[in-house]
Coordinates of C-alpha atoms (C1' of nucleotides) in Angstrom, one line a residue:
Chain A
M251 CA 25.0 -24.9 18.3
T252 CA 25.5 -28.1 16.4
N253 CA 22.9 -27.8 13.7
S254 CA 21.2 -25.5 11.2
V255 CA 17.5 -25.2 10.6
F256 CA 18.1 -23.5 7.3
A257 CA 20.0 -26.6 6.2
K258 CA 16.8 -28.6 7.0
I259 CA 15.0 -26.6 4.3
L260 CA 17.8 -26.9 1.8
A261 CA 18.1 -30.6 2.5
G262 CA 14.6 -30.9 1.2
M263 CA 16.0 -29.9 -2.1
V264 CA 19.4 -31.5 -2.5
D265 CA 21.8 -33.7 -0.4
L266 CA 24.1 -31.3 1.3
S267 CA 27.8 -32.2 1.7
A268 CA 29.4 -32.2 5.1
E269 CA 31.3 -29.1 4.2
E270 CA 28.2 -27.2 3.1
R271 CA 26.5 -28.1 6.3
S272 CA 29.3 -26.8 8.4
V273 CA 29.2 -23.5 6.5
L274 CA 25.5 -23.3 7.3
V275 CA 26.0 -24.2 10.9
K276 CA 28.4 -21.3 11.2
L277 CA 25.8 -18.8 9.9
E278 CA 23.6 -19.8 12.8
E279 CA 26.1 -19.5 15.5
R280 CA 25.2 -16.1 16.8
Q281 CA 21.7 -16.6 18.3
R282 CA 19.2 -14.3 20.0
S283 CA 16.0 -14.9 22.0
L284 CA 13.2 -12.6 21.4
R285 CA 9.9 -12.0 23.3
R286 CA 6.6 -12.2 21.6
G287 CA 5.8 -8.8 20.1
S288 CA 9.4 -7.7 19.6
V289 CA 10.2 -5.6 16.5
L290 CA 13.5 -6.7 14.8
Q291 CA 13.3 -4.0 12.2
R292 CA 11.1 -1.1 11.5
E293 CA 10.0 0.2 8.1
R294 CA 12.1 3.1 6.9
E295 CA 15.0 2.4 9.3
K296 CA 18.4 1.4 8.1
I297 CA 19.1 -2.3 8.7
S298 CA 21.8 -4.6 7.5
D299 CA 21.4 -7.7 9.5
L300 CA 19.8 -10.9 8.3
F301 CA 18.2 -13.6 10.4
I302 CA 17.3 -17.2 10.3
L303 CA 14.3 -18.1 12.4
R304 CA 15.1 -21.1 14.5
Q305 CA 12.0 -21.3 16.8
G306 CA 8.7 -19.5 16.9
M307 CA 6.7 -17.5 14.3
M308 CA 7.4 -14.1 12.9
M309 CA 5.9 -11.8 10.3
S310 CA 6.7 -8.9 8.0
Y311 CA 4.3 -6.1 7.2
V312 CA 3.9 -2.6 5.9
L313 CA 1.6 0.1 7.3
M314 CA -0.5 2.0 4.8
G315 CA -1.2 5.7 4.7
D316 CA -4.7 5.2 6.3
G317 CA -3.3 3.2 9.2
S318 CA -4.2 -0.2 7.9
R319 CA -1.7 -3.0 7.8
Q320 CA -0.7 -5.5 5.1
I321 CA 1.1 -8.5 6.4
L322 CA 3.5 -9.6 3.6
R323 CA 4.7 -12.9 4.9
F324 CA 4.7 -15.2 7.9
F325 CA 8.0 -16.8 8.9
F326 CA 8.4 -20.3 10.3
P327 CA 11.4 -22.2 11.6
G328 CA 14.1 -22.4 8.9
D329 CA 13.1 -19.3 7.1
M330 CA 15.6 -16.6 6.2
V331 CA 14.3 -13.2 7.3
A332 CA 15.0 -9.6 6.1
L333 CA 17.1 -10.3 3.0
P334 CA 15.1 -7.8 0.9
S335 CA 15.6 -5.1 3.5
A336 CA 19.3 -5.6 3.7
I337 CA 19.9 -4.1 0.2
Y338 CA 18.0 -0.9 0.9
E339 CA 19.0 2.3 2.7
E340 CA 15.7 2.1 4.4
A341 CA 13.9 -1.1 5.2
P342 CA 10.8 -1.6 3.1
E343 CA 9.0 -3.6 5.7
T344 CA 8.7 -4.1 9.5
I345 CA 9.6 -7.4 10.9
S346 CA 8.3 -8.6 14.3
T347 CA 7.7 -11.7 16.3
L348 CA 4.3 -13.3 16.8
T349 CA 5.5 -15.7 19.5
D350 CA 8.6 -15.9 21.6
C351 CA 11.4 -16.7 19.1
V352 CA 15.0 -17.8 18.7
V353 CA 16.8 -16.3 15.7
A354 CA 20.3 -16.6 14.3
Q355 CA 21.8 -13.3 13.2
F356 CA 24.4 -12.5 10.5
D357 CA 25.0 -9.9 7.9
L358 CA 25.6 -9.7 4.1
P359 CA 29.4 -9.9 4.2
M360 CA 29.1 -13.1 6.3
L361 CA 26.6 -14.5 3.8
M362 CA 28.9 -13.6 0.9
A363 CA 31.9 -15.2 2.7
A364 CA 29.9 -18.3 3.3
T365 CA 29.1 -18.8 -0.4
Q366 CA 32.5 -17.8 -1.5
G367 CA 34.1 -21.2 -1.8
H368 CA 30.7 -23.0 -2.3
P369 CA 29.1 -22.0 -5.6
R370 CA 26.3 -24.6 -5.1
L371 CA 25.4 -23.0 -1.8
G372 CA 25.2 -19.6 -3.4
A373 CA 22.9 -21.1 -6.1
L374 CA 20.7 -22.7 -3.4
F375 CA 20.3 -19.3 -1.7
S376 CA 19.1 -18.0 -5.0
V377 CA 16.7 -20.9 -5.4
Y378 CA 15.4 -20.2 -1.9
T379 CA 14.7 -16.6 -2.9
Q380 CA 13.0 -17.6 -6.1
I381 CA 10.7 -19.9 -4.2
E382 CA 9.8 -16.9 -2.0
Q383 CA 9.1 -15.0 -5.2
V384 CA 6.8 -17.6 -6.6
A385 CA 5.0 -18.0 -3.2
T386 CA 4.5 -14.2 -3.2
N387 CA 3.1 -14.4 -6.7
D388 CA 0.6 -17.0 -5.5
R389 CA -0.5 -14.7 -2.7
L390 CA -0.8 -11.9 -5.2
A391 CA -3.1 -14.0 -7.3
S392 CA -5.0 -15.0 -4.2
L393 CA -5.7 -11.4 -3.2
G394 CA -6.4 -10.3 -6.7
R395 CA -8.6 -13.0 -8.0
T396 CA -10.1 -15.2 -5.3
A397 CA -12.9 -14.7 -2.8
A398 CA -12.4 -14.4 1.0
K399 CA -13.0 -18.0 1.8
A400 CA -10.4 -19.2 -0.7
R401 CA -7.8 -16.8 0.6
I402 CA -8.2 -18.1 4.1
A403 CA -8.1 -21.7 3.0
S404 CA -4.8 -21.0 1.1
L405 CA -3.3 -19.3 4.1
L406 CA -4.1 -22.3 6.3
L407 CA -2.7 -24.8 3.8
D408 CA 0.4 -22.8 3.4
M409 CA 1.0 -22.5 7.1
R410 CA 0.6 -26.2 7.6
D411 CA 3.1 -27.1 4.8
R412 CA 5.7 -24.7 6.0
L413 CA 5.4 -25.8 9.6
R414 CA 5.8 -29.4 8.5
R415 CA 9.1 -28.7 6.8
T416 CA 10.9 -28.7 10.1
D417 CA 8.4 -30.3 12.4
S418 CA 7.4 -33.8 11.4
A419 CA 4.8 -33.9 14.2
V420 CA 2.6 -31.6 12.1
G421 CA 0.0 -33.5 10.2
A422 CA -3.6 -32.6 9.6
S423 CA -3.5 -30.5 12.8
F424 CA -1.3 -27.6 13.8
P425 CA -1.3 -24.6 16.2
L426 CA -2.7 -21.5 14.4
G427 CA -1.0 -18.9 16.5
L428 CA -2.6 -16.0 14.7
T429 CA -5.5 -13.7 15.7
Q430 CA -8.3 -13.3 13.2
E431 CA -7.1 -9.7 12.8
E432 CA -3.7 -11.0 11.7
I433 CA -5.3 -13.4 9.3
G434 CA -7.3 -10.5 7.9
D435 CA -4.2 -8.3 7.5
A436 CA -2.5 -11.1 5.6
T437 CA -5.4 -11.8 3.3
G438 CA -6.7 -8.3 2.7
L439 CA -9.9 -8.8 4.7
T440 CA -11.3 -7.4 8.0
S441 CA -11.2 -9.5 11.1
V442 CA -15.0 -9.6 11.1
H443 CA -15.2 -11.1 7.7
V444 CA -12.4 -13.6 8.6
N445 CA -14.5 -14.7 11.5
R446 CA -17.5 -15.3 9.3
M447 CA -15.5 -17.2 6.7
M448 CA -13.7 -19.4 9.2
R449 CA -16.9 -20.5 10.8
Q450 CA -18.2 -21.2 7.4
L451 CA -15.2 -23.4 6.6
E452 CA -15.9 -25.1 9.9
S453 CA -19.7 -25.5 9.4
E454 CA -19.0 -26.9 5.9
G455 CA -16.8 -29.6 7.6
M456 CA -13.5 -28.6 6.1
I457 CA -11.7 -27.6 9.3
K458 CA -12.2 -27.9 13.0
R459 CA -10.9 -25.4 15.5
S460 CA -10.2 -26.0 19.2
A461 CA -7.7 -24.8 21.8
G462 CA -5.8 -22.7 19.2
Q463 CA -5.3 -25.7 16.9
V464 CA -6.7 -26.0 13.4
R465 CA -7.4 -29.5 12.1
F466 CA -8.0 -30.2 8.4
V467 CA -11.1 -32.4 8.4
N468 CA -11.6 -32.5 4.7
E469 CA -8.3 -31.5 3.2
V470 CA -9.4 -32.5 -0.3
A471 CA -12.3 -30.0 -0.2
L472 CA -10.0 -27.4 1.2
V473 CA -7.6 -27.7 -1.6
R474 CA -10.4 -27.8 -4.2
E475 CA -11.5 -24.4 -2.8
T476 CA -8.1 -22.8 -3.5
S477 CA -5.9 -24.2 -6.2
Y478 CA -3.1 -24.0 -3.6
T479 CA 0.4 -25.3 -4.6
D480 CA 3.3 -26.1 -2.3
R481 CA 6.1 -24.2 -3.9
Y482 CA 8.8 -26.1 -2.0
R483 CA 8.1 -29.2 -4.1
N484 CA 8.7 -30.2 -7.7
L485 CA 11.9 -28.2 -8.1
S486 CA 14.2 -28.9 -11.0
L487 CA 17.7 -28.5 -9.8
D488 CA 19.8 -30.6 -12.1
W489 CA 21.5 -27.5 -13.4
L490 CA 23.2 -26.9 -10.0
P491 CA 27.0 -27.1 -9.9
K492 CA 28.7 -30.0 -8.2
P493 CA 28.9 -29.7 -4.4
R494 CA 32.3 -29.1 -2.9
S495 CA 32.8 -32.3 -0.9
Chain B
M61 CA 25.0 -7.1 -30.8
T62 CA 27.4 -4.8 -29.1
N63 CA 25.4 -3.8 -26.0
S64 CA 23.4 -5.2 -23.1
V65 CA 20.1 -3.7 -21.9
F66 CA 20.4 -5.6 -18.7
A67 CA 23.7 -3.8 -18.1
K68 CA 21.8 -0.5 -18.3
I69 CA 19.7 -1.6 -15.4
L70 CA 22.6 -2.7 -13.3
A71 CA 24.6 0.4 -14.3
G72 CA 21.9 2.4 -12.4
M73 CA 23.1 0.6 -9.3
V74 CA 26.9 0.4 -9.6
D75 CA 29.7 1.3 -12.1
L76 CA 30.2 -1.9 -14.1
S77 CA 33.7 -2.8 -15.1
A78 CA 34.6 -3.4 -18.7
E79 CA 34.9 -7.1 -18.0
E80 CA 31.6 -7.3 -16.3
R81 CA 30.0 -5.6 -19.2
S82 CA 31.4 -8.0 -21.7
V83 CA 30.0 -10.9 -19.7
L84 CA 26.6 -9.3 -19.8
V85 CA 26.9 -8.6 -23.5
K86 CA 27.5 -12.3 -24.1
L87 CA 24.3 -13.3 -22.3
E88 CA 22.4 -11.2 -24.8
E89 CA 24.0 -12.6 -27.9
R90 CA 21.3 -15.1 -28.9
Q91 CA 18.3 -12.9 -29.9
R92 CA 14.8 -13.7 -31.0
S93 CA 12.0 -11.5 -32.4
L94 CA 8.5 -12.2 -31.3
R95 CA 5.1 -11.2 -32.5
R96 CA 2.7 -9.5 -30.3
G97 CA 0.6 -12.1 -28.6
S98 CA 3.3 -14.8 -28.6
V99 CA 3.5 -17.2 -25.7
L100 CA 7.1 -17.9 -24.6
Q101 CA 6.1 -20.2 -21.8
R102 CA 2.9 -21.8 -20.7
E103 CA 1.9 -22.5 -17.1
R104 CA 2.6 -26.1 -16.1
E105 CA 5.0 -26.7 -19.0
K106 CA 8.7 -27.6 -18.4
I107 CA 10.9 -24.7 -19.3
S108 CA 14.5 -24.0 -18.6
D109 CA 15.3 -20.9 -20.7
L110 CA 15.6 -17.4 -19.4
F111 CA 15.2 -14.2 -21.3
I112 CA 16.2 -10.6 -21.2
L113 CA 13.7 -8.3 -22.8
R114 CA 15.4 -5.9 -25.2
Q115 CA 12.5 -4.3 -26.9
G116 CA 8.7 -4.2 -26.3
M117 CA 6.5 -5.2 -23.4
M118 CA 5.7 -8.5 -22.0
M119 CA 3.7 -9.9 -19.0
S120 CA 3.5 -13.0 -16.8
Y121 CA 0.2 -14.3 -15.5
V122 CA -1.7 -17.2 -14.0
L123 CA -5.1 -18.5 -14.9
M124 CA -7.4 -19.2 -12.0
G125 CA -9.8 -22.1 -11.6
D126 CA -12.8 -20.0 -12.6
G127 CA -11.1 -18.8 -15.8
S128 CA -10.1 -15.4 -14.5
R129 CA -6.5 -14.2 -14.9
Q130 CA -4.1 -12.5 -12.6
I131 CA -1.3 -10.7 -14.2
L132 CA 1.7 -11.0 -12.0
R133 CA 4.1 -8.6 -13.6
F134 CA 4.8 -6.5 -16.7
F135 CA 8.2 -6.6 -18.3
F136 CA 9.9 -3.7 -19.9
P137 CA 13.3 -3.4 -21.7
G138 CA 16.1 -4.5 -19.5
D139 CA 14.0 -6.9 -17.4
M140 CA 15.1 -10.5 -16.8
V141 CA 12.2 -12.8 -17.5
A142 CA 11.3 -16.4 -16.4
L143 CA 13.9 -16.9 -13.7
P144 CA 11.3 -18.2 -11.2
S145 CA 10.1 -20.7 -13.7
A146 CA 13.5 -22.1 -14.5
I147 CA 13.8 -23.8 -11.1
Y148 CA 10.6 -25.7 -11.4
E149 CA 9.6 -28.9 -13.2
E150 CA 6.5 -27.1 -14.3
A151 CA 6.4 -23.3 -14.9
P152 CA 4.3 -21.6 -12.3
E153 CA 3.3 -18.8 -14.7
T154 CA 2.6 -18.1 -18.4
I155 CA 4.8 -15.5 -20.1
S156 CA 3.6 -13.7 -23.2
T157 CA 4.2 -10.6 -25.3
L158 CA 2.0 -7.6 -25.2
T159 CA 3.7 -6.0 -28.2
D160 CA 6.2 -7.1 -30.8
C161 CA 9.3 -7.9 -28.9
V162 CA 13.0 -8.7 -29.1
V163 CA 14.4 -10.9 -26.4
A164 CA 17.8 -12.4 -25.6
Q165 CA 17.7 -16.1 -24.7
F166 CA 20.0 -18.1 -22.4
D167 CA 19.8 -20.8 -19.8
L168 CA 20.8 -21.4 -16.2
P169 CA 24.1 -23.0 -16.9
M170 CA 25.0 -20.0 -19.0
L171 CA 24.0 -17.7 -16.2
M172 CA 26.1 -19.7 -13.7
A173 CA 29.0 -19.6 -16.0
A174 CA 28.7 -15.9 -16.4
T175 CA 28.9 -15.3 -12.7
Q176 CA 31.6 -17.8 -12.1
G177 CA 34.6 -15.6 -12.2
H178 CA 32.6 -12.5 -11.3
P179 CA 31.3 -12.7 -7.8
R180 CA 30.0 -9.1 -7.9
L181 CA 27.9 -9.8 -10.9
G182 CA 26.4 -12.8 -9.1
A183 CA 25.6 -10.6 -6.2
L184 CA 24.0 -8.1 -8.5
F185 CA 21.8 -10.7 -10.0
S186 CA 20.6 -11.4 -6.4
V187 CA 20.1 -7.7 -5.8
Y188 CA 18.0 -7.6 -9.0
T189 CA 15.8 -10.5 -7.8
Q190 CA 15.4 -8.9 -4.3
I191 CA 14.2 -5.7 -6.0
E192 CA 11.6 -7.8 -7.8
Q193 CA 10.6 -9.3 -4.5
V194 CA 10.1 -6.0 -2.9
A195 CA 8.2 -4.6 -5.9
T196 CA 5.9 -7.7 -5.7
N197 CA 5.4 -7.0 -2.0
D198 CA 4.3 -3.5 -2.9
R199 CA 1.8 -4.9 -5.3
L200 CA 0.6 -7.3 -2.7
A201 CA -0.1 -4.4 -0.3
S202 CA -1.7 -2.5 -3.1
L203 CA -4.2 -5.3 -3.8
G204 CA -4.7 -6.2 -0.2
R205 CA -5.2 -2.8 1.3
T206 CA -5.8 0.0 -1.2
A207 CA -8.9 1.0 -3.2
A208 CA -9.3 0.7 -6.9
K209 CA -8.2 4.2 -7.8
A210 CA -5.0 3.9 -5.9
R211 CA -4.1 0.6 -7.4
I212 CA -4.4 2.0 -10.9
A213 CA -2.4 5.1 -10.0
S214 CA 0.4 2.9 -8.6
L215 CA 0.4 0.8 -11.8
L216 CA 0.8 3.9 -13.9
L217 CA 3.6 5.3 -11.8
D218 CA 5.4 2.0 -11.8
M219 CA 5.2 1.7 -15.6
R220 CA 6.5 5.2 -16.2
D221 CA 9.5 4.6 -13.9
R222 CA 10.4 1.3 -15.4
L223 CA 10.1 2.6 -19.0
R224 CA 12.3 5.5 -18.1
R225 CA 15.2 3.2 -16.9
T226 CA 16.2 2.5 -20.5
D227 CA 14.4 5.2 -22.4
S228 CA 15.3 8.7 -21.4
A229 CA 12.6 10.1 -23.7
V230 CA 10.0 9.0 -21.2
G231 CA 9.0 11.9 -18.9
A232 CA 5.5 12.8 -17.8
S233 CA 4.1 11.1 -20.8
F234 CA 4.4 7.5 -22.0
P235 CA 2.7 4.9 -24.2
L236 CA 0.2 2.9 -22.1
G237 CA 0.1 -0.2 -24.4
L238 CA -2.4 -2.0 -22.2
T239 CA -6.1 -2.6 -22.5
Q240 CA -8.3 -1.8 -19.6
E241 CA -8.9 -5.4 -19.3
E242 CA -5.2 -6.0 -18.8
I243 CA -5.0 -3.3 -16.2
G244 CA -7.9 -4.9 -14.4
D245 CA -6.2 -8.3 -14.5
A246 CA -3.1 -6.8 -13.0
T247 CA -4.9 -4.8 -10.3
G248 CA -7.5 -7.4 -9.3
L249 CA -10.4 -5.3 -10.8
T250 CA -12.8 -5.7 -13.7
S251 CA -12.3 -3.8 -16.9
V252 CA -15.5 -1.9 -16.3
H253 CA -14.3 -0.6 -13.0
V254 CA -10.9 0.2 -14.4
N255 CA -12.7 2.4 -17.0
R256 CA -14.6 4.3 -14.3
M257 CA -11.5 4.9 -12.2
M258 CA -9.3 6.0 -15.1
R259 CA -11.9 8.5 -16.2
Q260 CA -12.1 9.7 -12.6
L261 CA -8.4 10.2 -12.5
E262 CA -8.7 12.1 -15.7
S263 CA -11.6 14.2 -14.5
E264 CA -9.8 15.0 -11.3
G265 CA -7.0 16.4 -13.4
M266 CA -4.3 13.9 -12.4
I267 CA -3.8 12.3 -15.8
K268 CA -4.6 12.9 -19.4
R269 CA -5.1 10.2 -22.0
S270 CA -4.9 10.5 -25.8
A271 CA -3.7 8.4 -28.7
G272 CA -2.7 5.5 -26.4
Q273 CA -0.5 7.9 -24.4
V274 CA -0.8 8.7 -20.7
R275 CA 0.4 12.0 -19.4
F276 CA 0.8 12.8 -15.7
V277 CA -0.8 16.2 -15.3
N278 CA -0.6 16.3 -11.6
E279 CA 2.0 13.8 -10.5
V280 CA 2.1 15.0 -7.0
A281 CA -1.5 14.3 -6.5
L282 CA -1.1 10.9 -8.2
V283 CA 1.7 10.0 -5.8
R284 CA -0.3 11.2 -2.8
E285 CA -3.1 8.9 -3.9
T286 CA -0.8 5.8 -3.7
S287 CA 2.2 5.8 -1.4
Y288 CA 4.1 4.4 -4.4
T289 CA 7.9 3.9 -4.1
D290 CA 10.4 3.4 -6.9
R291 CA 12.2 0.3 -5.7
Y292 CA 15.1 0.7 -8.0
R293 CA 16.3 3.7 -6.0
N294 CA 17.9 4.1 -2.6
L295 CA 19.8 0.9 -2.6
S296 CA 22.6 0.2 -0.2
L297 CA 25.3 -1.8 -2.0
D298 CA 28.5 -1.0 -0.1
W299 CA 28.7 -4.6 1.0
L300 CA 29.2 -5.8 -2.6
P301 CA 32.6 -7.4 -3.3
K302 CA 35.1 -5.5 -5.4
P303 CA 34.6 -5.8 -9.2
R304 CA 37.0 -7.9 -11.2
S305 CA 38.6 -5.2 -13.3
Chain C
dC279 C1' -11.7 -10.9 40.5
dG280 C1' -11.4 -7.4 37.2
dT281 C1' -9.4 -6.0 32.8
dC282 C1' -8.1 -6.6 28.3
dT283 C1' -7.8 -8.8 24.2
dG284 C1' -9.9 -11.6 20.9
dC285 C1' -14.2 -13.9 19.1
dT286 C1' -18.9 -13.7 17.5
dT287 C1' -23.0 -11.9 15.6
dG288 C1' -26.4 -8.5 13.5
dA289 C1' -27.9 -4.5 10.6
dG290 C1' -27.1 -1.5 7.2
dC291 C1' -24.0 0.5 3.8
dC292 C1' -20.6 1.0 0.1
dT293 C1' -17.3 -0.3 -3.3
dT294 C1' -16.9 -3.2 -6.8
dG295 C1' -18.9 -6.7 -9.9
dT296 C1' -22.4 -8.3 -13.4
dC297 C1' -25.0 -7.8 -17.4
dA298 C1' -26.0 -5.3 -21.4
dA299 C1' -25.7 -2.4 -25.2
dG300 C1' -24.0 1.3 -28.0
dA301 C1' -19.9 4.0 -29.7
dA302 C1' -15.3 4.3 -31.0
dA303 C1' -10.9 2.6 -32.5
dC304 C1' -8.3 -0.7 -34.8
dG305 C1' -6.9 -4.1 -38.2
dT306 C1' -7.4 -6.5 -42.4
dG307 C1' -8.7 -8.0 -46.9
dG308 C1' -10.2 -6.5 -51.1
Chain D
dC183 C1' -8.1 3.7 -49.5
dC184 C1' -12.4 1.9 -48.3
dA185 C1' -15.5 -1.4 -45.9
dC186 C1' -16.3 -4.6 -42.7
dG187 C1' -15.5 -7.2 -38.6
dT188 C1' -13.4 -7.3 -34.2
dT189 C1' -11.7 -5.5 -30.2
dT190 C1' -11.8 -2.0 -26.9
dC191 C1' -14.0 1.7 -24.5
dT192 C1' -17.9 3.8 -22.3
dT193 C1' -22.1 4.1 -19.7
dG194 C1' -26.3 2.6 -17.1
dA195 C1' -29.0 -0.3 -14.0
dC196 C1' -28.8 -3.6 -10.7
dA197 C1' -26.6 -7.2 -7.6
dA198 C1' -23.5 -8.8 -4.2
dG199 C1' -19.4 -9.5 -1.4
dG200 C1' -17.2 -7.6 2.0
dC201 C1' -16.9 -3.4 5.2
dT202 C1' -18.4 -0.5 9.2
dC203 C1' -20.4 0.1 13.4
dA204 C1' -22.0 -1.8 17.5
dA205 C1' -22.6 -4.8 21.2
dG206 C1' -22.3 -9.0 23.9
dC207 C1' -19.4 -12.8 25.2
dA208 C1' -15.4 -15.8 26.5
dG209 C1' -11.0 -16.7 27.7
dA210 C1' -6.3 -15.1 29.3
dC211 C1' -3.6 -12.8 32.5
dG212 C1' -2.2 -10.1 36.3

DNA sequence: CGTCTGCTTGAGCCTTGTCAAGAAACGTGG
DNA sequence: CCACGTTTCTTGACAAGGCTCAAGCAGACG
């Protein structure tokens, strides 16, 4: 394979040197195709492999004692997957595919080796994980302190922005690819209430749904509903070391 | 100052070499005392300093459009503070003290320099941030998919475990140091409902409250209520590079 | 063409929120 | 060390957002 989707994400932050790119390409050499509904990793199992999602959509989730599910995160092309699990004896989350997927697979020693001679790349991995952290904090605030409609609006805006990172065809319209049950499990709602809220967003002229696509009809109103922020923007990275060119 | 509280946390994961310790001590050389109620960093302001909390309790939070507050995290001695904010042009969260505090202050270049010749230390910083991430995921699941009583029980168990990391005097009993309003802002509840649930936990014989202290009377029942996991335990770190001794 | 999964809608309920007010604890100045 | 003001805790009555249960419908897939 001659390219790296993870590099596409990082390239949105800094200009990568040719050498840095080649290191990233190597991380994505070992690829696997997965069917929709595959489980890459199950909660409480020992896992040490990491993945970069190249095509498709995935998610991570936990099952609660009462059988309900909390989806922690959706993954889109370019995302690094399973890093938190790799440091534990037992994976804290289940990871599975939502569509047919292509992933690149590697492990922590390979990651360590990759950053060895490239301190800036190591720092960029840290930046990536911090962005994740901030995005998770945003979701936390969304679940803790906003109403159902706003949670769903946030989720939709987030999906659009993250799809657009690697697919410039995504504009006001994008394929949803989630059931209302999944949206509910991500936002802490029931599928019934997700349904009601989505139709309300539609009847209020904020979104339009058809053939599995969502279109933002009034994006300004949607954003006003949510206080959503794209956390891949407005980074301050002048402290990064010089690249190894 | 001749010691590092952050080293205490890391020492719970691996045996630190003398050289690694001395690097960590240096990070905590510049210290500041802060009054209760001080704001170290305000949401949307530019910040580039990091802190390690040496004494006291702090928190980070965001203010929502409607004036409500979501507390994202409480900080206890040994915790690293403000790392997510340092990579943004504008801080994504406000950080303030809940008690009088002593913090050590440094910045990203100093952190980069510290890990420069110590790859294992750099990796341990990453491990630390991943633990944060997993703990945040747990809170997300707690807010999304558990009832009020369980959220509060989780919070109490988490506080106790994190206080105990650096204070071996903490056992079944610890100083709460939070108002019910703060507990509510952390768990996505109102202070009124927090009150009801805490008295319920008390009347059910799970906890006892007096003079600002919380005592776990029936810890087993409390844990059963919550599916809480201590994320500082059961790490798998055999992939770490050799320490520079 | 039949089955299955996901979407939609209604009715009633329950957990949690809102509003309000009094009691208790805490902190501060005199 | 007391007195007063402020914050925090506690409790009740009522409201509401979101959940549960149930049933019909539509589209996808074999």
